[in-house]
C-alpha cells in the first residue's frame, strides 16, 4: 500500500515537473550534438554542462547566468592553460595553485557565485581531465556558448508563443488568495472565532512569498519576450504591470495587519459590529476584480481590464464607506486599525491598477467621511 502511494506521489511530481525533465534532456543532448557533429569537437564537455547549469537557474535569471557561465569558462580555461603549461598537468601542487589563483582572481574582480564556481570547475577540468593543447581554449569557450544558447532557447519554448500567460495566471492566483483571506477574516469576525482568525493570520503571513513569485514571473516573462519579433506591445503591458508590484506588496502587508487586528478584535468580550464583515467582503471583491484587471491587461484585453478596474474601484469604495459608518467615538483600537487598513488597502489597490494618486486619495477619504482639506 505504501509502495503504491509512493508511486502515485512520484507520478504526480513527474506530471508537474515534466518541463524540467524535457528541458534538461533535450538541451544537453542538442548541445552535445551541435558541438560534436556540426563543429567537430571531439569531447564537447562544456556544451551540455553549460546547458544544464543555465537551466538550473530560476526563470528570469537565465540570460544573466548564461553570460556568467561563459565568462567563468573563459576565465577558468585561460588561467588553467597558462599555469598548467608552467607547472605541468596532473600534479597535486598544480591543482592547488590553479584552483587557488582562479578563485582569488574571480573574487577580486567581483564575480558572482556562479561565475566563481564555473571558473573553478573549468580550471579543474583542464588540469585533471584534459590538459591543454593549442586548440582547446576556443573549443571550450565555443562549447559553453553553444550550451548556454541552447539552454536559453529550450527554456523559453513552452512560453514563447504566449509569454505573458503564465504571469497573468500568477496574478489571478495571488489576488484570488488575497480575496479568500479577506473573506476568512470576515467569517472569523462574524462568528467571533479567535481560532479561525489565528489560522487566517498564519496564512496571511505566508503571502509575502506570492509577491516574490510575481516578481520572478515578471523577470521570466521579460526573458521569454526576447524570442518574440513583435514584442513592443507585450513589453509595454509587462512594464505597466511591473510598476504596480510595489503597490501590490503594500496590499499584501495591509491584509496581514488587518488579519492581525481581526485576531485582536475576536479576543474582546463584545463581538465585532454588524456590517464589518460585509465591508471586508466588499474589499475581497475589490481585490478579486483588481487581479482580473491586471491579468486582462497582460492578456491584451483592454476593455475587459477597464471593466474589472471599475468594479474594483466601486467595491473598494463601498468597503471603506461601510467600515467608516461603523467607527464612532469610543470605538476599540482593533476596530480602528481595521478601518484604517481598509482605507490604505483601497488606496494601494486602486493605485496598483493605475488610478491617479491624488484622485484616488480624495475618493477614498470622501467615502470614509473624512472632510476634504
Tab-separated table of C-alpha atoms in Angstrom:
chain	number	residue	atom	x	y	z
A	1	UNK	CA	0.000	0.000	0.000
A	2	UNK	CA	2.844	2.325	0.913
A	3	UNK	CA	4.645	1.476	-2.310
A	4	UNK	CA	1.639	2.318	-4.462
A	5	UNK	CA	1.246	5.575	-2.559
A	6	UNK	CA	4.885	6.422	-3.271
A	7	UNK	CA	4.410	5.646	-6.970
A	8	UNK	CA	1.362	7.900	-7.121
A	9	UNK	CA	3.315	10.721	-5.497
A	10	UNK	CA	6.217	10.143	-7.892
A	11	UNK	CA	3.843	10.200	-10.855
A	12	UNK	CA	2.349	13.448	-9.599
A	13	UNK	CA	5.791	15.013	-9.272
A	14	UNK	CA	6.640	13.930	-12.806
A	15	UNK	CA	3.410	15.421	-14.182
A	16	UNK	CA	4.237	18.729	-12.516
A	17	UNK	CA	7.931	18.635	-13.446
A	18	UNK	CA	7.845	17.242	-16.965
A	19	UNK	CA	9.044	20.578	-18.342
A	20	UNK	CA	12.236	20.352	-16.259
A	21	UNK	CA	12.879	16.804	-17.497
A	22	UNK	CA	12.266	17.728	-21.126
A	23	UNK	CA	14.281	20.949	-20.997
A	24	UNK	CA	17.323	19.360	-19.371
A	25	UNK	CA	17.406	16.238	-21.541
A	26	UNK	CA	16.851	17.993	-24.850
A	27	UNK	CA	19.122	20.966	-24.147
A	28	UNK	CA	22.060	18.796	-23.032
A	29	UNK	CA	21.654	16.384	-25.945
A	30	UNK	CA	21.227	19.070	-28.594
A	31	UNK	CA	24.215	20.999	-27.211
A	32	UNK	CA	26.393	17.897	-27.434
A	33	UNK	CA	25.238	17.137	-30.982
A	34	UNK	CA	25.831	20.678	-32.214
A	35	UNK	CA	29.307	20.831	-30.741
A	36	UNK	CA	30.374	17.333	-31.779
A	37	UNK	CA	28.687	16.764	-35.152
A	38	UNK	CA	28.321	20.266	-36.504
A	39	UNK	CA	31.580	21.773	-35.242
A	40	UNK	CA	33.598	18.561	-34.956
A	41	UNK	CA	34.668	18.939	-31.306
A	42	UNK	CA	35.872	15.567	-30.057
A	43	UNK	CA	34.886	15.983	-26.382
A	44	UNK	CA	32.462	18.898	-26.033
A	45	UNK	CA	32.017	18.508	-22.267
A	46	UNK	CA	31.228	22.163	-21.666
A	47	UNK	CA	28.321	22.276	-24.124
A	48	UNK	CA	25.896	20.027	-22.167
A	49	UNK	CA	27.415	21.173	-18.849
A	50	UNK	CA	26.709	24.834	-19.612
A	51	UNK	CA	23.189	23.967	-20.786
A	52	UNK	CA	22.386	22.174	-17.532
A	53	UNK	CA	23.898	24.922	-15.368
A	54	UNK	CA	21.840	27.612	-17.092
A	55	UNK	CA	18.633	25.555	-16.884
A	56	UNK	CA	19.298	25.002	-13.199
A	57	UNK	CA	18.658	28.681	-12.547
A	58	UNK	CA	15.242	30.186	-11.885
A	59	UNK	CA	13.369	31.613	-14.850
A	60	UNK	CA	14.146	35.271	-15.256
A	61	UNK	CA	17.799	34.807	-14.285
A	62	UNK	CA	18.890	32.515	-17.094
A	63	UNK	CA	20.213	35.115	-19.530
A	64	UNK	CA	22.482	36.570	-16.875
A	65	UNK	CA	23.507	33.098	-15.721
A	66	UNK	CA	24.363	32.115	-19.303
A	67	UNK	CA	26.719	35.084	-19.548
A	68	UNK	CA	28.218	34.205	-16.173
A	69	UNK	CA	28.814	30.640	-17.338
A	70	UNK	CA	30.596	31.889	-20.468
A	71	UNK	CA	32.789	34.295	-18.515
A	72	UNK	CA	33.503	31.594	-15.950
A	73	UNK	CA	34.546	29.071	-18.584
A	74	UNK	CA	36.731	31.606	-20.374
A	75	UNK	CA	38.436	32.746	-17.174
A	76	UNK	CA	38.942	29.250	-15.800
A	77	UNK	CA	40.319	27.822	-19.010
A	78	UNK	CA	42.642	30.786	-19.589
A	79	UNK	CA	44.141	30.679	-16.073
A	80	UNK	CA	44.460	26.889	-16.133
A	81	UNK	CA	46.076	26.796	-19.556
A	82	UNK	CA	48.700	29.349	-18.539
A	83	UNK	CA	49.513	27.697	-15.215
A	84	UNK	CA	49.433	24.100	-16.440
A	85	UNK	CA	51.964	24.940	-19.145
A	86	UNK	CA	54.213	26.388	-16.463
A	87	UNK	CA	53.717	23.788	-13.684
A	88	UNK	CA	52.767	20.641	-15.604
A	89	UNK	CA	49.437	18.760	-15.712
A	90	UNK	CA	48.005	16.282	-13.223
A	91	UNK	CA	50.081	17.214	-10.151
A	92	UNK	CA	48.618	17.910	-6.723
A	93	UNK	CA	50.602	21.128	-6.467
A	94	UNK	CA	49.266	22.218	-9.856
A	95	UNK	CA	45.662	21.524	-8.807
A	96	UNK	CA	46.124	23.581	-5.628
A	97	UNK	CA	47.736	26.560	-7.346
A	98	UNK	CA	45.327	26.630	-10.299
A	99	UNK	CA	42.170	26.458	-8.159
A	100	UNK	CA	43.510	28.997	-5.644
A	101	UNK	CA	44.529	31.564	-8.244
A	102	UNK	CA	41.352	31.061	-10.297
A	103	UNK	CA	39.068	31.656	-7.308
A	104	UNK	CA	41.166	34.558	-5.993
A	105	UNK	CA	41.059	36.339	-9.346
A	106	UNK	CA	37.317	35.716	-9.807
A	107	UNK	CA	36.502	37.055	-6.340
A	108	UNK	CA	38.863	40.014	-6.752
A	109	UNK	CA	37.064	41.031	-9.952
A	110	UNK	CA	33.703	40.887	-8.172
A	111	UNK	CA	32.373	37.779	-9.956
A	112	UNK	CA	29.106	36.236	-8.816
A	113	UNK	CA	28.898	32.808	-7.215
A	114	UNK	CA	28.009	31.081	-10.497
A	115	UNK	CA	30.982	32.654	-12.294
A	116	UNK	CA	33.368	31.696	-9.480
A	117	UNK	CA	32.056	28.135	-9.432
A	118	UNK	CA	32.205	27.721	-13.192
A	119	UNK	CA	35.698	29.225	-13.431
A	120	UNK	CA	36.970	26.791	-10.777
A	121	UNK	CA	35.290	23.776	-12.398
A	122	UNK	CA	36.612	24.719	-15.832
A	123	UNK	CA	40.118	25.171	-14.480
A	124	UNK	CA	39.963	21.829	-12.666
A	125	UNK	CA	38.772	20.108	-15.835
A	126	UNK	CA	41.758	21.448	-17.752
A	127	UNK	CA	44.219	20.335	-15.070
A	128	UNK	CA	42.839	16.853	-14.365
A	129	UNK	CA	40.842	15.633	-17.370
A	130	UNK	CA	42.068	17.346	-20.499
A	131	UNK	CA	45.471	19.033	-20.432
A	132	UNK	CA	45.755	21.994	-22.799
A	133	UNK	CA	46.782	21.977	-26.423
A	134	UNK	CA	46.947	24.868	-28.810
A	135	UNK	CA	43.334	24.453	-29.957
A	136	UNK	CA	41.481	23.643	-26.752
A	137	UNK	CA	40.823	27.134	-25.431
A	138	UNK	CA	38.484	28.356	-28.184
A	139	UNK	CA	36.766	24.961	-28.363
A	140	UNK	CA	35.791	25.050	-24.705
A	141	UNK	CA	34.572	28.612	-24.887
A	142	UNK	CA	32.530	27.884	-28.019
A	143	UNK	CA	31.112	24.762	-26.361
A	144	UNK	CA	29.945	26.849	-23.404
A	145	UNK	CA	28.478	29.394	-25.795
A	146	UNK	CA	26.516	26.655	-27.579
A	147	UNK	CA	25.265	25.133	-24.322
A	148	UNK	CA	24.146	28.478	-22.909
A	149	UNK	CA	22.371	29.483	-26.120
A	150	UNK	CA	20.581	26.136	-26.464
A	151	UNK	CA	19.504	26.284	-22.818
A	152	UNK	CA	18.006	29.758	-23.267
A	153	UNK	CA	16.069	28.674	-26.336
A	154	UNK	CA	14.874	25.429	-24.740
A	155	UNK	CA	13.760	27.169	-21.550
A	156	UNK	CA	11.520	29.546	-23.478
A	157	UNK	CA	9.935	27.156	-25.987
A	158	UNK	CA	6.982	26.376	-23.722
A	159	UNK	CA	6.020	30.018	-23.237
A	160	UNK	CA	7.496	31.664	-26.327
A	161	UNK	CA	4.174	31.880	-28.156
A	162	UNK	CA	2.247	33.373	-25.225
A	163	UNK	CA	4.931	34.555	-22.788
A	164	UNK	CA	2.588	36.631	-20.613
A	165	UNK	CA	0.018	33.881	-19.993
A	166	UNK	CA	1.855	32.286	-17.004
A	167	UNK	CA	2.266	35.727	-15.403
A	168	UNK	CA	-1.428	36.534	-15.877
A	169	UNK	CA	-2.300	33.218	-14.204
A	170	UNK	CA	0.028	34.075	-11.304
A	171	UNK	CA	-1.730	37.415	-10.822
A	172	UNK	CA	-5.122	35.702	-10.746
A	173	UNK	CA	-3.835	33.146	-8.244
A	174	UNK	CA	-2.261	35.751	-5.949
A	175	UNK	CA	-5.256	38.069	-5.899
A	176	UNK	CA	-7.614	35.126	-5.523
A	177	UNK	CA	-5.674	34.001	-2.442
A	178	UNK	CA	-5.786	37.532	-1.012
A	179	UNK	CA	-9.535	37.751	-1.595
A	180	UNK	CA	-10.076	34.408	0.136
A	181	UNK	CA	-8.019	35.585	3.115
A	182	UNK	CA	-10.181	38.668	3.457
A	183	UNK	CA	-13.286	36.511	3.269
A	184	UNK	CA	-11.908	34.299	6.036
A	185	UNK	CA	-11.197	37.353	8.206
A	186	UNK	CA	-14.809	38.450	7.700
A	187	UNK	CA	-16.111	34.970	8.583
A	188	UNK	CA	-13.994	34.834	11.751
A	189	UNK	CA	-15.244	38.250	12.859
A	190	UNK	CA	-18.882	37.373	12.179
A	191	UNK	CA	-18.505	34.157	14.191
A	192	UNK	CA	-16.348	35.815	16.886
A	193	UNK	CA	-13.981	32.867	16.365
A	194	UNK	CA	-10.456	33.546	17.635
A	195	UNK	CA	-9.090	30.186	16.446
A	196	UNK	CA	-10.288	30.828	12.888
A	197	UNK	CA	-8.835	34.350	12.990
A	198	UNK	CA	-5.459	32.984	14.133
A	199	UNK	CA	-5.442	30.396	11.330
A	200	UNK	CA	-6.190	33.146	8.800
A	201	UNK	CA	-3.388	35.311	10.193
A	202	UNK	CA	-0.976	32.399	9.833
A	203	UNK	CA	-1.922	32.025	6.164
A	204	UNK	CA	-1.670	35.788	5.637
A	205	UNK	CA	1.931	35.699	6.855
A	206	UNK	CA	2.769	33.345	4.010
A	207	UNK	CA	1.567	35.744	1.316
A	208	UNK	CA	4.919	37.534	1.094
A	209	UNK	CA	6.148	34.615	-0.996
A	210	UNK	CA	3.391	35.345	-3.522
A	211	UNK	CA	4.845	38.800	-4.188
A	212	UNK	CA	8.211	37.166	-4.778
A	213	UNK	CA	6.600	34.815	-7.293
A	214	UNK	CA	5.066	37.796	-9.101
A	215	UNK	CA	8.457	39.495	-9.358
A	216	UNK	CA	10.017	36.262	-10.618
A	217	UNK	CA	7.158	35.906	-13.115
A	218	UNK	CA	7.832	39.394	-14.467
A	219	UNK	CA	11.515	38.543	-14.947
A	220	UNK	CA	10.636	35.247	-16.634
A	221	UNK	CA	8.143	36.937	-18.959
A	222	UNK	CA	10.715	39.567	-19.888
A	223	UNK	CA	13.193	36.821	-20.719
A	224	UNK	CA	10.610	34.976	-22.822
A	225	UNK	CA	9.844	38.143	-24.790
A	226	UNK	CA	13.394	38.216	-26.091
A	227	UNK	CA	12.387	35.462	-28.546
A	228	UNK	CA	9.472	37.422	-29.973
A	229	UNK	CA	9.899	39.603	-33.028
A	230	UNK	CA	6.755	41.652	-32.415
A	231	UNK	CA	7.037	42.325	-28.744
A	232	UNK	CA	6.623	46.088	-28.359
A	233	UNK	CA	3.033	45.947	-27.050
A	234	UNK	CA	3.771	42.974	-24.809
A	235	UNK	CA	6.752	44.744	-23.262
A	236	UNK	CA	4.622	47.836	-22.690
A	237	UNK	CA	1.990	45.766	-20.856
A	238	UNK	CA	4.672	43.985	-18.862
A	239	UNK	CA	6.251	47.252	-17.751
A	240	UNK	CA	2.872	48.609	-16.725
A	241	UNK	CA	2.165	45.583	-14.542
A	242	UNK	CA	5.711	45.522	-13.171
A	243	UNK	CA	5.279	49.109	-11.971
A	244	UNK	CA	2.259	48.048	-9.903
A	245	UNK	CA	4.018	45.315	-7.909
A	246	UNK	CA	5.207	47.777	-5.259
A	247	UNK	CA	1.595	48.704	-4.551
A	248	UNK	CA	0.619	45.038	-4.554
A	249	UNK	CA	3.284	44.375	-1.934
A	250	UNK	CA	1.689	47.101	0.196
A	251	UNK	CA	-1.750	45.484	-0.266
A	252	UNK	CA	-0.358	42.156	0.972
A	253	UNK	CA	1.123	43.809	4.063
A	254	UNK	CA	-2.133	45.682	4.716
A	255	UNK	CA	-4.102	42.441	4.576
A	256	UNK	CA	-1.691	40.830	7.014
A	257	UNK	CA	-2.040	43.703	9.511
A	258	UNK	CA	-5.809	43.663	9.023
A	259	UNK	CA	-5.847	39.939	9.813
A	260	UNK	CA	-3.840	40.593	12.990
A	261	UNK	CA	-6.312	43.292	14.033
A	262	UNK	CA	-9.087	40.781	13.378
A	263	UNK	CA	-7.477	38.383	15.853
A	264	UNK	CA	-7.365	41.127	18.489
A	265	UNK	CA	-10.991	42.027	17.826
A	266	UNK	CA	-12.143	38.431	18.341
A	267	UNK	CA	-10.379	38.414	21.725
A	268	UNK	CA	-12.578	41.209	23.033
A	269	UNK	CA	-15.657	40.177	25.026
A	270	UNK	CA	-18.023	42.001	22.663
A	271	UNK	CA	-18.463	40.798	19.071
A	272	UNK	CA	-17.493	42.844	16.038
A	273	UNK	CA	-20.095	45.420	14.997
A	274	UNK	CA	-22.682	44.327	12.463
A	275	UNK	CA	-21.626	45.236	8.961
A	276	UNK	CA	-17.865	44.948	9.471
A	277	UNK	CA	-17.766	41.519	7.851
A	278	UNK	CA	-19.734	42.853	4.880
A	279	UNK	CA	-17.272	45.737	4.478
A	280	UNK	CA	-14.319	43.338	4.479
A	281	UNK	CA	-16.080	41.097	1.941
A	282	UNK	CA	-16.562	44.118	-0.299
A	283	UNK	CA	-12.797	44.656	-0.123
A	284	UNK	CA	-12.332	40.977	-1.033
A	285	UNK	CA	-14.481	41.585	-4.116
A	286	UNK	CA	-12.341	44.618	-4.943
A	287	UNK	CA	-9.124	42.593	-4.629
A	288	UNK	CA	-10.504	39.846	-6.865
A	289	UNK	CA	-11.607	42.369	-9.504
A	290	UNK	CA	-8.217	44.114	-9.372
A	291	UNK	CA	-6.456	40.815	-10.041
A	292	UNK	CA	-8.705	40.182	-13.011
A	293	UNK	CA	-7.977	43.715	-14.280
A	294	UNK	CA	-4.211	43.193	-14.157
A	295	UNK	CA	-4.485	39.747	-15.753
A	296	UNK	CA	-6.736	41.066	-18.528
A	297	UNK	CA	-4.239	43.861	-19.145
A	298	UNK	CA	-1.483	41.269	-19.596
A	299	UNK	CA	-3.745	39.315	-21.955
A	300	UNK	CA	-4.222	42.449	-24.073
A	301	UNK	CA	-7.960	42.659	-23.340
A	302	UNK	CA	-8.113	46.377	-22.609
A	303	UNK	CA	-11.911	46.705	-22.473
A	304	UNK	CA	-12.168	43.813	-20.020
A	305	UNK	CA	-9.346	45.292	-17.927
A	306	UNK	CA	-11.167	48.631	-17.729
A	307	UNK	CA	-14.396	46.912	-16.694
A	308	UNK	CA	-12.689	44.918	-13.927
A	309	UNK	CA	-10.864	48.049	-12.739
A	310	UNK	CA	-14.158	49.947	-12.484
A	311	UNK	CA	-15.685	47.111	-10.442
A	312	UNK	CA	-12.610	47.065	-8.191
A	313	UNK	CA	-12.961	50.781	-7.501
A	314	UNK	CA	-16.690	50.515	-6.785
A	315	UNK	CA	-16.212	47.604	-4.360
A	316	UNK	CA	-13.198	49.198	-2.631
A	317	UNK	CA	-15.045	52.461	-2.028
A	318	UNK	CA	-18.075	50.556	-0.754
A	319	UNK	CA	-15.830	48.685	1.688
A	320	UNK	CA	-14.356	51.935	3.008
A	321	UNK	CA	-17.774	53.579	3.184
A	322	UNK	CA	-19.272	50.654	5.121
A	323	UNK	CA	-16.355	50.497	7.560
A	324	UNK	CA	-16.386	54.242	8.103
A	325	UNK	CA	-20.011	54.181	9.210
A	326	UNK	CA	-19.127	51.661	11.928
A	327	UNK	CA	-16.349	53.627	13.594
A	328	UNK	CA	-17.724	56.061	16.135
A	329	UNK	CA	-16.084	57.927	19.016
A	330	UNK	CA	-15.105	55.475	21.734
A	331	UNK	CA	-14.568	52.591	19.300
A	332	UNK	CA	-11.991	49.913	20.114
A	333	UNK	CA	-8.422	50.107	18.894
A	334	UNK	CA	-8.635	46.859	16.837
A	335	UNK	CA	-11.703	48.237	15.043
A	336	UNK	CA	-9.868	51.496	14.353
A	337	UNK	CA	-6.955	49.508	12.913
A	338	UNK	CA	-9.259	47.514	10.638
A	339	UNK	CA	-10.954	50.663	9.366
A	340	UNK	CA	-7.596	52.338	8.820
A	341	UNK	CA	-6.144	49.386	6.930
A	342	UNK	CA	-9.239	49.012	4.791
A	343	UNK	CA	-8.596	52.628	3.781
A	344	UNK	CA	-4.907	52.059	2.984
A	345	UNK	CA	-5.714	48.794	1.199
A	346	UNK	CA	-8.208	50.628	-1.007
A	347	UNK	CA	-5.652	53.339	-1.836
A	348	UNK	CA	-2.836	50.887	-2.640
A	349	UNK	CA	-5.172	48.613	-4.584
A	350	UNK	CA	-6.541	51.376	-6.793
A	351	UNK	CA	-3.095	52.840	-7.381
A	352	UNK	CA	-1.927	49.363	-8.315
A	353	UNK	CA	-4.452	49.177	-11.157
A	354	UNK	CA	-3.403	52.548	-12.495
A	355	UNK	CA	-5.693	55.049	-10.781
A	356	UNK	CA	-4.444	58.615	-10.357
A	357	UNK	CA	-2.771	59.080	-6.961
A	358	UNK	CA	-4.377	62.358	-5.884
A	359	UNK	CA	-7.806	61.496	-7.244
A	360	UNK	CA	-7.701	58.086	-5.554
A	361	UNK	CA	-6.847	59.565	-2.174
A	362	UNK	CA	-9.689	62.083	-2.477
A	363	UNK	CA	-12.295	59.490	-3.456
A	364	UNK	CA	-11.289	57.087	-0.687
A	365	UNK	CA	-11.354	59.761	2.010
A	366	UNK	CA	-14.682	61.031	0.730
A	367	UNK	CA	-16.093	57.519	1.023
A	368	UNK	CA	-14.685	57.241	4.542
A	369	UNK	CA	-16.299	60.530	5.515
A	370	UNK	CA	-13.053	62.472	6.032
A	371	UNK	CA	-13.537	66.186	5.312
A	372	UNK	CA	-11.648	67.481	2.283
A	373	UNK	CA	-8.627	69.614	3.124
